Amino acid sequence: MDDAPRVYDLAVTFGVLRSGEGMLAVDDAQQRVLAEVPVLESERIALDEAHGRVLREEIHAPFDVPEGDNTAMDGYAVRAEDAPGTLRVIDDVPAGSIARERVERGTAIRIMTGALMPDGADAVAQVEITDAGSEMVNVFKSLTSGANIRRRGEDMRAGDVVIESGTPIRAAELAVLASVQKSRVDVGRRPTVAILSTGDELIGIDEPRTPGKVVNSNAWALAALVREAGAIPRPLGIVRDTREATIAAIESALESDFVLSSGGVSVGAYDFVKDALDALGAETKFWQVAMKPGKPVVLSRLRSKLYFGLPGNPVSSMVSFLLFVAPSIRKAMGQTKNVLPPIANTRVMSALKGAGERRVYYRVRVVARDGELVAYPKTAQGSGTLTSMLDANGLAIVEAGVARIEAGAVVGTVIIGAVLAE
Ligand code: AMP
Ligand code: MG
């Protein structure tokens, strides 16, 4: 830490930093980004379309669910005080029907799961504790009053808030919305996200490969990540490494809600993104984050739009997307909680090295084993090694200033994909 100012001065001398700007810690950068993200307007859509959207209204239960006391079991509605005993079966009630008779002392009504409780009964003898008789039934065990009954309003009470605004709509939310008959819901609009791929070396997937050329893979990865976050990707193609082309491309991208570019944000002679943003009058919030991979990351505000200049290296662009852009998309859609990716402790299975002032994110495969999360670092960790992201579902953290983590140690790990059994 002592030599930090000296490193900083050297960096300024070499033009790596503009004065007054340093590398921002990842957590600070995330907070700066989220503070800039506007919540987009909502729209009313059919429930059919709502999966993956963020709910933008508070949902109240309009009626009790269940609407009346009903049986949790297939069996016989009885008076608890009659069990055990032999009872006369006086009616039969499938789910969705209503009993015609009342349960009196010494009688039972055959009843199926979900059917409303008949009057007079205060318990259900599940079929397993009876002889399943149809004229007469033997109940072999005693029952307490209320046994096997689901109470009216046990799930939702009329007027209760059952889902808060700002909640992502997944299977369970869809089920609750359907059960309260919300056939149309207010949800956040999906943001559009322009994707620019800067680089003279880039070619499209169908173009002939000539020496020195690199296939534009970032556009594919970023478009998929945009979609996974719930937004609409607008891939705008390859941008040549000139100031003019970069300016024109950025201008053409500004009709989208967010603009992403990959590449052109380092300190190379052909990195024009920062210059182009300056020329367009953008307000640059930061342009370097203390992380590896992915140090050069630009955040700018340009004509009310947010611009993310992501690094060109394929792994760096994906990692910086996951840490900065995906949370922004969630916030823009109206998600109010948990917009940042979760961090869980994992036990790393090989040693990890630190990188001085930068926090390192190691790609790992996290599995659940013997009740804990275990992380296998991928053998290749280069920021240009695309295959190192294959089946990586975690980013194990080595904090800035930590020289080395030994195999078997427990470290915070950003969870970026589903964790499976080993
Ligand atoms: P840059 O940040 O522009 O210096 O790019 C850093 C590295 O990332 C270079 O090796 C580029 O070839 C590579 N790169 C940049 N953009 C892309 C892209 N769209 N697809 C694949 N690789 C890229
Ligand atoms: Mg480049």
Short mmCIF file of C-alpha atoms and ligand atoms in Angstrom, two decimals:
data_model
loop_
_atom_site.label_atom_id
_atom_site.label_comp_id
_atom_site.label_asym_id
_atom_site.label_seq_id
_atom_site.Cartn_x
_atom_site.Cartn_y
_atom_site.Cartn_z
CA MET A 1 0.00 0.00 0.00
CA ASP A 2 2.95 2.28 0.83
CA ASP A 3 4.10 2.48 -2.75
CA ALA A 4 0.66 3.17 -4.21
CA PRO A 5 1.25 6.94 -4.70
CA ARG A 6 4.55 6.24 -6.46
CA VAL A 7 2.91 3.82 -8.90
CA TYR A 8 0.19 6.38 -9.50
CA ASP A 9 2.72 9.16 -10.27
CA LEU A 10 4.59 6.89 -12.68
CA ALA A 11 1.33 6.07 -14.41
CA VAL A 12 0.57 9.75 -14.85
CA THR A 13 4.07 10.33 -16.22
CA PHE A 14 3.55 7.63 -18.81
CA GLY A 15 0.14 8.96 -19.71
CA VAL A 16 -1.60 5.83 -18.48
CA LEU A 17 -3.75 7.89 -16.16
CA ARG A 18 -5.17 11.33 -16.69
CA SER A 19 -4.60 13.45 -13.64
CA GLY A 20 -7.26 13.09 -11.00
CA GLU A 21 -8.36 9.70 -12.31
CA GLY A 22 -7.22 6.45 -10.79
CA MET A 23 -8.34 2.89 -10.86
CA LEU A 24 -11.65 2.58 -9.12
CA ALA A 25 -12.35 -0.37 -6.82
CA VAL A 26 -14.93 -2.76 -8.31
CA ASP A 27 -17.49 -2.17 -5.56
CA ASP A 28 -17.22 1.61 -5.98
CA ALA A 29 -17.49 1.26 -9.74
CA GLN A 30 -20.62 -0.88 -9.35
CA GLN A 31 -22.21 1.72 -7.09
CA ARG A 32 -21.26 4.54 -9.48
CA VAL A 33 -22.79 2.62 -12.38
CA LEU A 34 -26.03 1.81 -10.57
CA ALA A 35 -26.40 5.41 -9.42
CA GLU A 36 -26.41 6.48 -13.09
CA VAL A 37 -28.97 3.91 -14.29
CA PRO A 38 -32.51 5.21 -14.81
CA VAL A 39 -35.50 2.97 -14.13
CA LEU A 40 -37.33 2.73 -17.45
CA GLU A 41 -41.08 3.16 -17.81
CA SER A 42 -43.45 0.24 -17.35
CA GLU A 43 -45.91 -1.29 -19.79
CA ARG A 44 -49.01 -3.42 -19.39
CA ILE A 45 -48.72 -6.84 -20.99
CA ALA A 46 -50.46 -10.21 -21.04
CA LEU A 47 -49.34 -12.68 -18.38
CA ASP A 48 -48.29 -14.99 -21.24
CA GLU A 49 -45.49 -12.55 -22.04
CA ALA A 50 -44.43 -11.78 -18.50
CA HIS A 51 -41.89 -14.52 -17.78
CA GLY A 52 -38.47 -12.91 -17.16
CA ARG A 53 -39.87 -9.39 -16.78
CA VAL A 54 -39.87 -7.33 -13.59
CA LEU A 55 -43.23 -6.69 -11.97
CA ARG A 56 -44.00 -2.98 -11.59
CA GLU A 57 -47.18 -3.05 -9.55
CA GLU A 58 -47.95 -4.32 -6.08
CA ILE A 59 -50.15 -7.40 -6.23
CA HIS A 60 -52.91 -7.69 -3.65
CA ALA A 61 -54.91 -10.86 -3.19
CA PRO A 62 -58.46 -9.97 -4.33
CA PHE A 63 -59.94 -12.91 -2.44
CA ASP A 64 -58.87 -15.50 0.10
CA VAL A 65 -56.80 -18.38 -1.28
CA PRO A 66 -57.96 -21.01 -0.68
CA GLU A 67 -61.45 -19.56 -0.72
CA GLY A 68 -62.73 -21.98 1.89
CA ASP A 69 -61.47 -24.66 4.29
CA ASN A 70 -60.65 -27.74 2.24
CA THR A 71 -59.07 -31.10 2.63
CA ALA A 72 -55.34 -31.61 2.25
CA MET A 73 -55.81 -35.37 1.80
CA ASP A 74 -57.95 -37.91 0.02
CA GLY A 75 -60.09 -39.56 2.71
CA TYR A 76 -63.18 -39.00 4.81
CA ALA A 77 -64.49 -35.81 6.38
CA VAL A 78 -65.46 -36.72 9.96
CA ARG A 79 -66.00 -35.35 13.42
CA ALA A 80 -62.63 -35.87 15.18
CA GLU A 81 -64.36 -37.17 18.29
CA ASP A 82 -65.77 -40.10 16.20
CA ALA A 83 -62.30 -41.49 15.40
CA PRO A 84 -61.32 -44.23 15.79
CA GLY A 85 -64.63 -45.87 14.91
CA THR A 86 -66.97 -47.26 12.27
CA LEU A 87 -68.87 -44.56 10.41
CA ARG A 88 -71.67 -44.50 7.82
CA VAL A 89 -70.59 -42.92 4.49
CA ILE A 90 -73.37 -40.50 3.49
CA ASP A 91 -71.91 -38.61 0.53
CA ASP A 92 -69.00 -38.50 -1.92
CA VAL A 93 -67.29 -35.22 -2.88
CA PRO A 94 -64.75 -35.06 -5.71
CA ALA A 95 -62.49 -31.93 -5.85
CA GLY A 96 -64.44 -29.03 -7.30
CA SER A 97 -67.79 -30.32 -5.96
CA ILE A 98 -69.69 -29.39 -2.83
CA ALA A 99 -71.15 -31.81 -0.30
CA ARG A 100 -74.95 -32.10 -0.30
CA GLU A 101 -75.05 -33.54 3.21
CA ARG A 102 -73.86 -32.48 6.63
CA VAL A 103 -71.56 -34.67 8.72
CA GLU A 104 -73.43 -35.70 11.87
CA ARG A 105 -72.25 -37.89 14.72
CA GLY A 106 -71.42 -41.38 13.41
CA THR A 107 -71.23 -40.37 9.73
CA ALA A 108 -68.49 -39.57 7.23
CA ILE A 109 -68.32 -38.02 3.77
CA ARG A 110 -65.79 -39.38 1.28
CA ILE A 111 -63.75 -36.45 0.03
CA MET A 112 -60.88 -35.83 -2.42
CA THR A 113 -57.88 -33.48 -1.95
CA GLY A 114 -58.85 -29.85 -2.51
CA ALA A 115 -62.60 -30.34 -2.02
CA LEU A 116 -64.33 -27.89 0.35
CA MET A 117 -64.95 -29.26 3.83
CA PRO A 118 -68.57 -30.29 4.39
CA ASP A 119 -70.47 -28.64 7.23
CA GLY A 120 -70.29 -30.49 10.52
CA ALA A 121 -66.85 -32.06 9.91
CA ASP A 122 -63.75 -30.82 11.70
CA ALA A 123 -61.10 -33.29 10.50
CA VAL A 124 -60.19 -35.52 7.60
CA ALA A 125 -59.27 -39.17 8.10
CA GLN A 126 -56.78 -39.80 5.30
CA VAL A 127 -57.61 -42.92 3.33
CA GLU A 128 -54.41 -44.61 4.60
CA ILE A 129 -55.80 -44.83 8.17
CA THR A 130 -59.13 -46.33 7.02
CA ASP A 131 -60.35 -49.49 5.30
CA ALA A 132 -61.48 -47.29 2.36
CA GLY A 133 -65.09 -48.52 2.71
CA SER A 134 -67.85 -47.06 0.54
CA GLU A 135 -71.04 -47.81 2.57
CA MET A 136 -69.37 -47.98 5.96
CA VAL A 137 -65.81 -46.95 6.75
CA ASN A 138 -63.54 -48.03 9.57
CA VAL A 139 -61.22 -45.30 10.85
CA PHE A 140 -58.38 -46.96 12.72
CA LYS A 141 -56.66 -44.02 14.40
CA SER A 142 -57.64 -41.03 16.46
CA LEU A 143 -57.70 -37.54 14.93
CA THR A 144 -57.36 -34.07 16.39
CA SER A 145 -59.82 -31.37 15.43
CA GLY A 146 -58.47 -29.59 12.31
CA ALA A 147 -56.36 -32.53 11.15
CA ASN A 148 -55.63 -32.53 7.39
CA ILE A 149 -57.59 -29.35 6.75
CA ARG A 150 -56.19 -26.44 4.72
CA ARG A 151 -57.73 -23.30 6.13
CA ARG A 152 -59.42 -20.56 4.14
CA GLY A 153 -56.89 -17.79 3.44
CA GLU A 154 -53.98 -19.93 4.62
CA ASP A 155 -52.05 -19.11 1.42
CA MET A 156 -53.28 -15.56 0.74
CA ARG A 157 -55.74 -13.33 2.59
CA ALA A 158 -57.93 -10.90 0.65
CA GLY A 159 -56.13 -7.53 0.60
CA ASP A 160 -52.68 -8.86 1.51
CA VAL A 161 -49.72 -7.75 -0.61
CA VAL A 162 -48.61 -11.06 -2.10
CA ILE A 163 -45.92 -9.85 -4.53
CA GLU A 164 -44.04 -6.57 -4.26
CA SER A 165 -43.35 -4.24 -7.13
CA GLY A 166 -39.78 -4.73 -8.36
CA THR A 167 -39.88 -8.53 -8.21
CA PRO A 168 -38.60 -10.54 -11.20
CA ILE A 169 -41.33 -12.78 -12.60
CA ARG A 170 -40.34 -16.43 -12.54
CA ALA A 171 -42.33 -19.66 -12.25
CA ALA A 172 -43.57 -19.10 -8.69
CA GLU A 173 -44.60 -15.49 -9.41
CA LEU A 174 -46.46 -16.60 -12.55
CA ALA A 175 -48.32 -19.20 -10.51
CA VAL A 176 -49.40 -16.66 -7.89
CA LEU A 177 -50.39 -14.10 -10.56
CA ALA A 178 -52.42 -16.76 -12.35
CA SER A 179 -54.12 -17.88 -9.15
CA VAL A 180 -55.30 -14.33 -8.42
CA GLN A 181 -56.47 -14.08 -12.05
CA LYS A 182 -54.07 -11.31 -13.09
CA SER A 183 -54.25 -11.87 -16.83
CA ARG A 184 -52.49 -8.55 -17.51
CA VAL A 185 -49.65 -7.08 -15.47
CA ASP A 186 -47.50 -3.94 -15.35
CA VAL A 187 -43.86 -4.79 -16.01
CA GLY A 188 -40.72 -2.82 -16.77
CA ARG A 189 -39.96 -2.24 -20.41
CA ARG A 190 -37.09 -4.33 -21.73
CA PRO A 191 -34.13 -2.00 -22.42
CA THR A 192 -32.55 -2.07 -25.86
CA VAL A 193 -28.78 -2.47 -25.82
CA ALA A 194 -26.63 -1.47 -28.80
CA ILE A 195 -23.48 -3.54 -29.25
CA LEU A 196 -20.50 -2.08 -31.13
CA SER A 197 -17.46 -4.23 -31.86
CA THR A 198 -14.40 -2.06 -32.38
CA GLY A 199 -11.28 -3.38 -34.05
CA ASP A 200 -9.60 -3.32 -37.46
CA GLU A 201 -8.64 -6.94 -36.93
CA LEU A 202 -12.24 -8.12 -36.66
CA ILE A 203 -14.15 -10.11 -39.28
CA GLY A 204 -17.67 -11.52 -39.27
CA ILE A 205 -18.23 -15.26 -38.87
CA ASP A 206 -18.70 -15.87 -42.58
CA GLU A 207 -15.78 -13.78 -43.79
CA PRO A 208 -12.57 -15.42 -45.03
CA ARG A 209 -9.81 -15.57 -42.45
CA THR A 210 -6.66 -13.81 -43.53
CA PRO A 211 -3.53 -13.51 -41.39
CA GLY A 212 -3.98 -11.19 -38.44
CA LYS A 213 -7.76 -11.28 -38.53
CA VAL A 214 -9.88 -12.28 -35.52
CA VAL A 215 -13.49 -13.41 -35.67
CA ASN A 216 -15.82 -11.03 -33.82
CA SER A 217 -16.87 -13.32 -30.99
CA ASN A 218 -17.63 -10.55 -28.50
CA ALA A 219 -20.79 -9.50 -30.31
CA TRP A 220 -22.13 -13.04 -29.91
CA ALA A 221 -21.26 -13.35 -26.25
CA LEU A 222 -22.54 -9.89 -25.38
CA ALA A 223 -25.81 -10.32 -27.29
CA ALA A 224 -26.46 -13.55 -25.41
CA LEU A 225 -25.61 -11.96 -22.05
CA VAL A 226 -27.91 -9.03 -22.85
CA ARG A 227 -30.74 -11.46 -23.58
CA GLU A 228 -30.02 -13.49 -20.43
CA ALA A 229 -30.26 -10.29 -18.38
CA GLY A 230 -33.72 -9.65 -19.87
CA ALA A 231 -32.90 -6.92 -22.40
CA ILE A 232 -32.97 -6.72 -26.20
CA PRO A 233 -29.61 -6.78 -27.98
CA ARG A 234 -29.06 -4.60 -31.05
CA PRO A 235 -25.77 -5.75 -32.58
CA LEU A 236 -24.52 -2.91 -34.79
CA GLY A 237 -21.52 -4.64 -36.30
CA ILE A 238 -17.83 -3.97 -36.54
CA VAL A 239 -16.41 -0.48 -36.10
CA ARG A 240 -13.08 0.41 -37.72
CA ASP A 241 -10.31 1.86 -35.55
CA THR A 242 -10.51 5.48 -36.62
CA ARG A 243 -11.75 8.43 -34.63
CA GLU A 244 -14.37 9.28 -37.29
CA ALA A 245 -15.75 5.76 -37.60
CA THR A 246 -15.95 5.43 -33.83
CA ILE A 247 -17.78 8.76 -33.48
CA ALA A 248 -20.25 7.85 -36.23
CA ALA A 249 -20.91 4.42 -34.76
CA ILE A 250 -21.52 5.78 -31.28
CA GLU A 251 -23.94 8.38 -32.66
CA SER A 252 -25.86 5.73 -34.56
CA ALA A 253 -26.16 3.66 -31.38
CA LEU A 254 -27.76 6.35 -29.26
CA GLU A 255 -31.32 5.38 -30.03
CA SER A 256 -30.84 2.35 -27.78
CA ASP A 257 -31.26 2.65 -24.01
CA PHE A 258 -27.70 1.49 -23.34
CA VAL A 259 -24.67 1.39 -25.59
CA LEU A 260 -21.95 -1.22 -25.22
CA SER A 261 -18.72 -1.35 -27.13
CA SER A 262 -15.93 -3.84 -26.87
CA GLY A 263 -12.31 -2.96 -27.47
CA GLY A 264 -10.60 0.32 -28.12
CA VAL A 265 -10.56 1.44 -24.49
CA SER A 266 -6.97 0.65 -23.56
CA VAL A 267 -3.99 2.88 -24.06
CA GLY A 268 -3.01 1.56 -27.49
CA ALA A 269 -2.36 3.89 -30.41
CA TYR A 270 -5.62 2.80 -32.09
CA ASP A 271 -7.92 2.94 -29.07
CA PHE A 272 -10.40 5.65 -30.01
CA VAL A 273 -13.39 5.07 -27.78
CA LYS A 274 -12.43 7.59 -25.10
CA ASP A 275 -11.49 10.23 -27.71
CA ALA A 276 -14.73 9.70 -29.59
CA LEU A 277 -16.74 10.01 -26.39
CA ASP A 278 -14.90 13.23 -25.51
CA ALA A 279 -15.53 14.59 -29.01
CA LEU A 280 -19.24 13.86 -28.64
CA GLY A 281 -19.32 15.73 -25.33
CA ALA A 282 -19.85 12.66 -23.20
CA GLU A 283 -19.37 12.91 -19.47
CA THR A 284 -16.96 10.11 -18.58
CA LYS A 285 -17.48 8.83 -15.05
CA PHE A 286 -14.54 6.42 -14.90
CA TRP A 287 -12.38 4.48 -17.28
CA GLN A 288 -10.30 2.09 -15.24
CA VAL A 289 -11.39 -0.40 -12.62
CA ALA A 290 -8.98 -2.23 -10.33
CA MET A 291 -9.80 -5.68 -11.60
CA LYS A 292 -8.26 -8.50 -13.58
CA PRO A 293 -9.45 -9.42 -16.12
CA GLY A 294 -10.96 -6.21 -17.40
CA LYS A 295 -9.09 -3.16 -16.14
CA PRO A 296 -10.11 -0.79 -18.93
CA VAL A 297 -13.84 -0.25 -18.47
CA VAL A 298 -15.38 3.07 -19.42
CA LEU A 299 -18.60 4.44 -18.03
CA SER A 300 -19.89 7.56 -19.76
CA ARG A 301 -23.12 9.47 -19.93
CA LEU A 302 -23.94 10.75 -23.39
CA ARG A 303 -27.18 12.58 -24.22
CA SER A 304 -29.08 10.90 -21.40
CA LYS A 305 -27.82 7.44 -22.42
CA LEU A 306 -25.30 5.31 -20.56
CA TYR A 307 -22.28 4.11 -22.46
CA PHE A 308 -20.24 1.11 -21.33
CA GLY A 309 -16.87 0.80 -23.03
CA LEU A 310 -15.95 -2.80 -22.28
CA PRO A 311 -12.48 -4.24 -22.88
CA GLY A 312 -11.79 -6.05 -26.14
CA ASN A 313 -10.38 -9.21 -24.65
CA PRO A 314 -13.22 -11.70 -24.84
CA VAL A 315 -13.07 -12.87 -21.24
CA SER A 316 -12.65 -9.32 -19.92
CA SER A 317 -15.67 -8.11 -21.85
CA MET A 318 -17.86 -10.91 -20.49
CA VAL A 319 -16.65 -10.49 -16.90
CA SER A 320 -17.13 -6.73 -16.98
CA PHE A 321 -20.58 -7.21 -18.52
CA LEU A 322 -21.58 -9.53 -15.67
CA LEU A 323 -20.29 -7.15 -12.99
CA PHE A 324 -21.54 -3.83 -14.40
CA VAL A 325 -23.98 -4.16 -17.29
CA ALA A 326 -26.22 -7.03 -16.18
CA PRO A 327 -26.97 -5.31 -12.84
CA SER A 328 -27.75 -2.10 -14.76
CA ILE A 329 -30.23 -3.91 -17.00
CA ARG A 330 -31.93 -5.39 -13.93
CA LYS A 331 -32.21 -1.99 -12.30
CA ALA A 332 -33.49 -0.39 -15.51
CA MET A 333 -36.26 -2.99 -15.72
CA GLY A 334 -37.29 -2.05 -12.20
CA GLN A 335 -35.74 -4.80 -10.10
CA THR A 336 -35.32 -3.35 -6.62
CA LYS A 337 -33.38 -6.06 -4.79
CA ASN A 338 -30.37 -8.27 -5.49
CA VAL A 339 -29.35 -6.61 -8.72
CA LEU A 340 -25.68 -7.49 -8.20
CA PRO A 341 -24.59 -11.09 -8.81
CA PRO A 342 -24.48 -13.17 -5.62
CA ILE A 343 -21.20 -13.91 -3.85
CA ALA A 344 -20.81 -17.18 -1.95
CA ASN A 345 -17.88 -18.79 -0.20
CA THR A 346 -16.27 -21.67 -2.08
CA ARG A 347 -13.31 -23.89 -1.28
CA VAL A 348 -10.75 -23.51 -4.07
CA MET A 349 -9.07 -26.68 -5.25
CA SER A 350 -5.84 -25.07 -6.45
CA ALA A 351 -3.69 -22.13 -5.37
CA LEU A 352 -4.49 -18.67 -6.77
CA LYS A 353 -2.13 -15.73 -7.20
CA GLY A 354 -2.99 -12.11 -6.52
CA ALA A 355 -2.32 -9.20 -8.91
CA GLY A 356 -1.13 -6.32 -6.75
CA GLU A 357 -3.56 -3.41 -6.76
CA ARG A 358 -6.17 -5.23 -8.79
CA ARG A 359 -8.79 -7.66 -7.56
CA VAL A 360 -8.55 -10.89 -9.56
CA TYR A 361 -11.55 -12.87 -10.73
CA TYR A 362 -10.55 -16.46 -11.48
CA ARG A 363 -12.90 -18.44 -13.66
CA VAL A 364 -13.95 -21.50 -11.71
CA ARG A 365 -16.34 -24.41 -12.02
CA VAL A 366 -18.33 -24.46 -8.78
CA VAL A 367 -19.94 -27.72 -7.68
CA ALA A 368 -21.85 -28.70 -4.57
CA ARG A 369 -20.03 -31.52 -2.80
CA ASP A 370 -20.62 -32.97 0.69
CA GLY A 371 -22.73 -29.98 1.65
CA GLU A 372 -20.32 -27.28 0.57
CA LEU A 373 -19.38 -25.38 -2.57
CA VAL A 374 -16.10 -26.41 -4.12
CA ALA A 375 -14.44 -24.38 -6.89
CA TYR A 376 -12.14 -25.81 -9.54
CA PRO A 377 -10.13 -23.01 -11.18
CA LYS A 378 -9.94 -23.40 -14.93
CA THR A 379 -6.39 -24.18 -15.97
CA ALA A 380 -6.23 -21.37 -18.55
CA GLN A 381 -6.93 -17.95 -17.08
CA GLY A 382 -5.79 -15.61 -19.88
CA SER A 383 -8.18 -12.76 -20.58
CA GLY A 384 -8.10 -13.72 -24.25
CA THR A 385 -8.68 -17.43 -23.61
CA LEU A 386 -12.27 -17.84 -24.67
CA THR A 387 -12.47 -21.51 -23.78
CA SER A 388 -11.68 -20.68 -20.15
CA MET A 389 -15.26 -19.42 -19.86
CA LEU A 390 -16.74 -22.71 -21.02
CA ASP A 391 -18.60 -24.32 -18.10
CA ALA A 392 -17.29 -21.62 -15.71
CA ASN A 393 -20.12 -20.75 -13.33
CA GLY A 394 -18.12 -18.74 -10.82
CA LEU A 395 -15.48 -16.05 -10.48
CA ALA A 396 -13.31 -16.74 -7.42
CA ILE A 397 -12.01 -13.52 -5.90
CA VAL A 398 -8.46 -12.78 -4.83
CA GLU A 399 -8.59 -9.35 -3.26
CA ALA A 400 -6.19 -6.55 -4.15
CA GLY A 401 -3.09 -6.71 -1.96
CA VAL A 402 -3.37 -10.47 -1.36
CA ALA A 403 -0.33 -12.26 -2.78
CA ARG A 404 -1.55 -15.83 -2.81
CA ILE A 405 -4.41 -18.06 -1.75
CA GLU A 406 -3.51 -21.66 -0.97
CA ALA A 407 -5.40 -24.65 -2.32
CA GLY A 408 -8.15 -25.62 0.12
CA ALA A 409 -8.79 -22.07 1.32
CA VAL A 410 -12.28 -20.59 1.28
CA VAL A 411 -12.79 -17.49 -0.90
CA GLY A 412 -15.69 -15.28 -1.95
CA THR A 413 -16.88 -16.31 -5.41
CA VAL A 414 -19.25 -14.47 -7.71
CA ILE A 415 -21.85 -16.98 -8.86
CA ILE A 416 -22.49 -16.47 -12.58
CA GLY A 417 -24.34 -19.65 -13.48
CA ALA A 418 -26.33 -22.48 -11.95
CA VAL A 419 -24.38 -24.57 -9.43
CA LEU A 420 -24.73 -28.27 -10.05
CA ALA A 421 -23.94 -31.43 -8.12
CA GLU A 422 -20.52 -32.81 -8.89
P1 AMP B 1 -8.46 -3.96 -27.62
O1 AMP B 1 -9.05 -3.72 -26.28
O2 AMP B 1 -9.21 -3.29 -28.72
O3 AMP B 1 -7.00 -3.63 -27.63
O4 AMP B 1 -8.56 -5.52 -27.87
C1 AMP B 1 -7.90 -6.41 -27.00
C2 AMP B 1 -7.89 -7.81 -27.57
O5 AMP B 1 -9.22 -8.27 -27.70
C3 AMP B 1 -7.28 -7.96 -28.95
O6 AMP B 1 -6.53 -9.15 -28.97
C4 AMP B 1 -8.46 -8.06 -29.86
O7 AMP B 1 -8.18 -8.77 -31.02
C5 AMP B 1 -9.47 -8.77 -29.00
N1 AMP B 1 -10.80 -8.38 -29.42
C6 AMP B 1 -11.26 -7.11 -29.48
N2 AMP B 1 -12.52 -7.09 -29.92
C7 AMP B 1 -12.88 -8.37 -30.12
C8 AMP B 1 -14.08 -9.00 -30.57
N3 AMP B 1 -15.15 -8.26 -30.89
N4 AMP B 1 -14.11 -10.34 -30.66
C9 AMP B 1 -13.02 -11.06 -30.33
N5 AMP B 1 -11.88 -10.54 -29.90
C10 AMP B 1 -11.79 -9.21 -29.80
MG MG B 2 -8.85 -2.83 -30.59
#
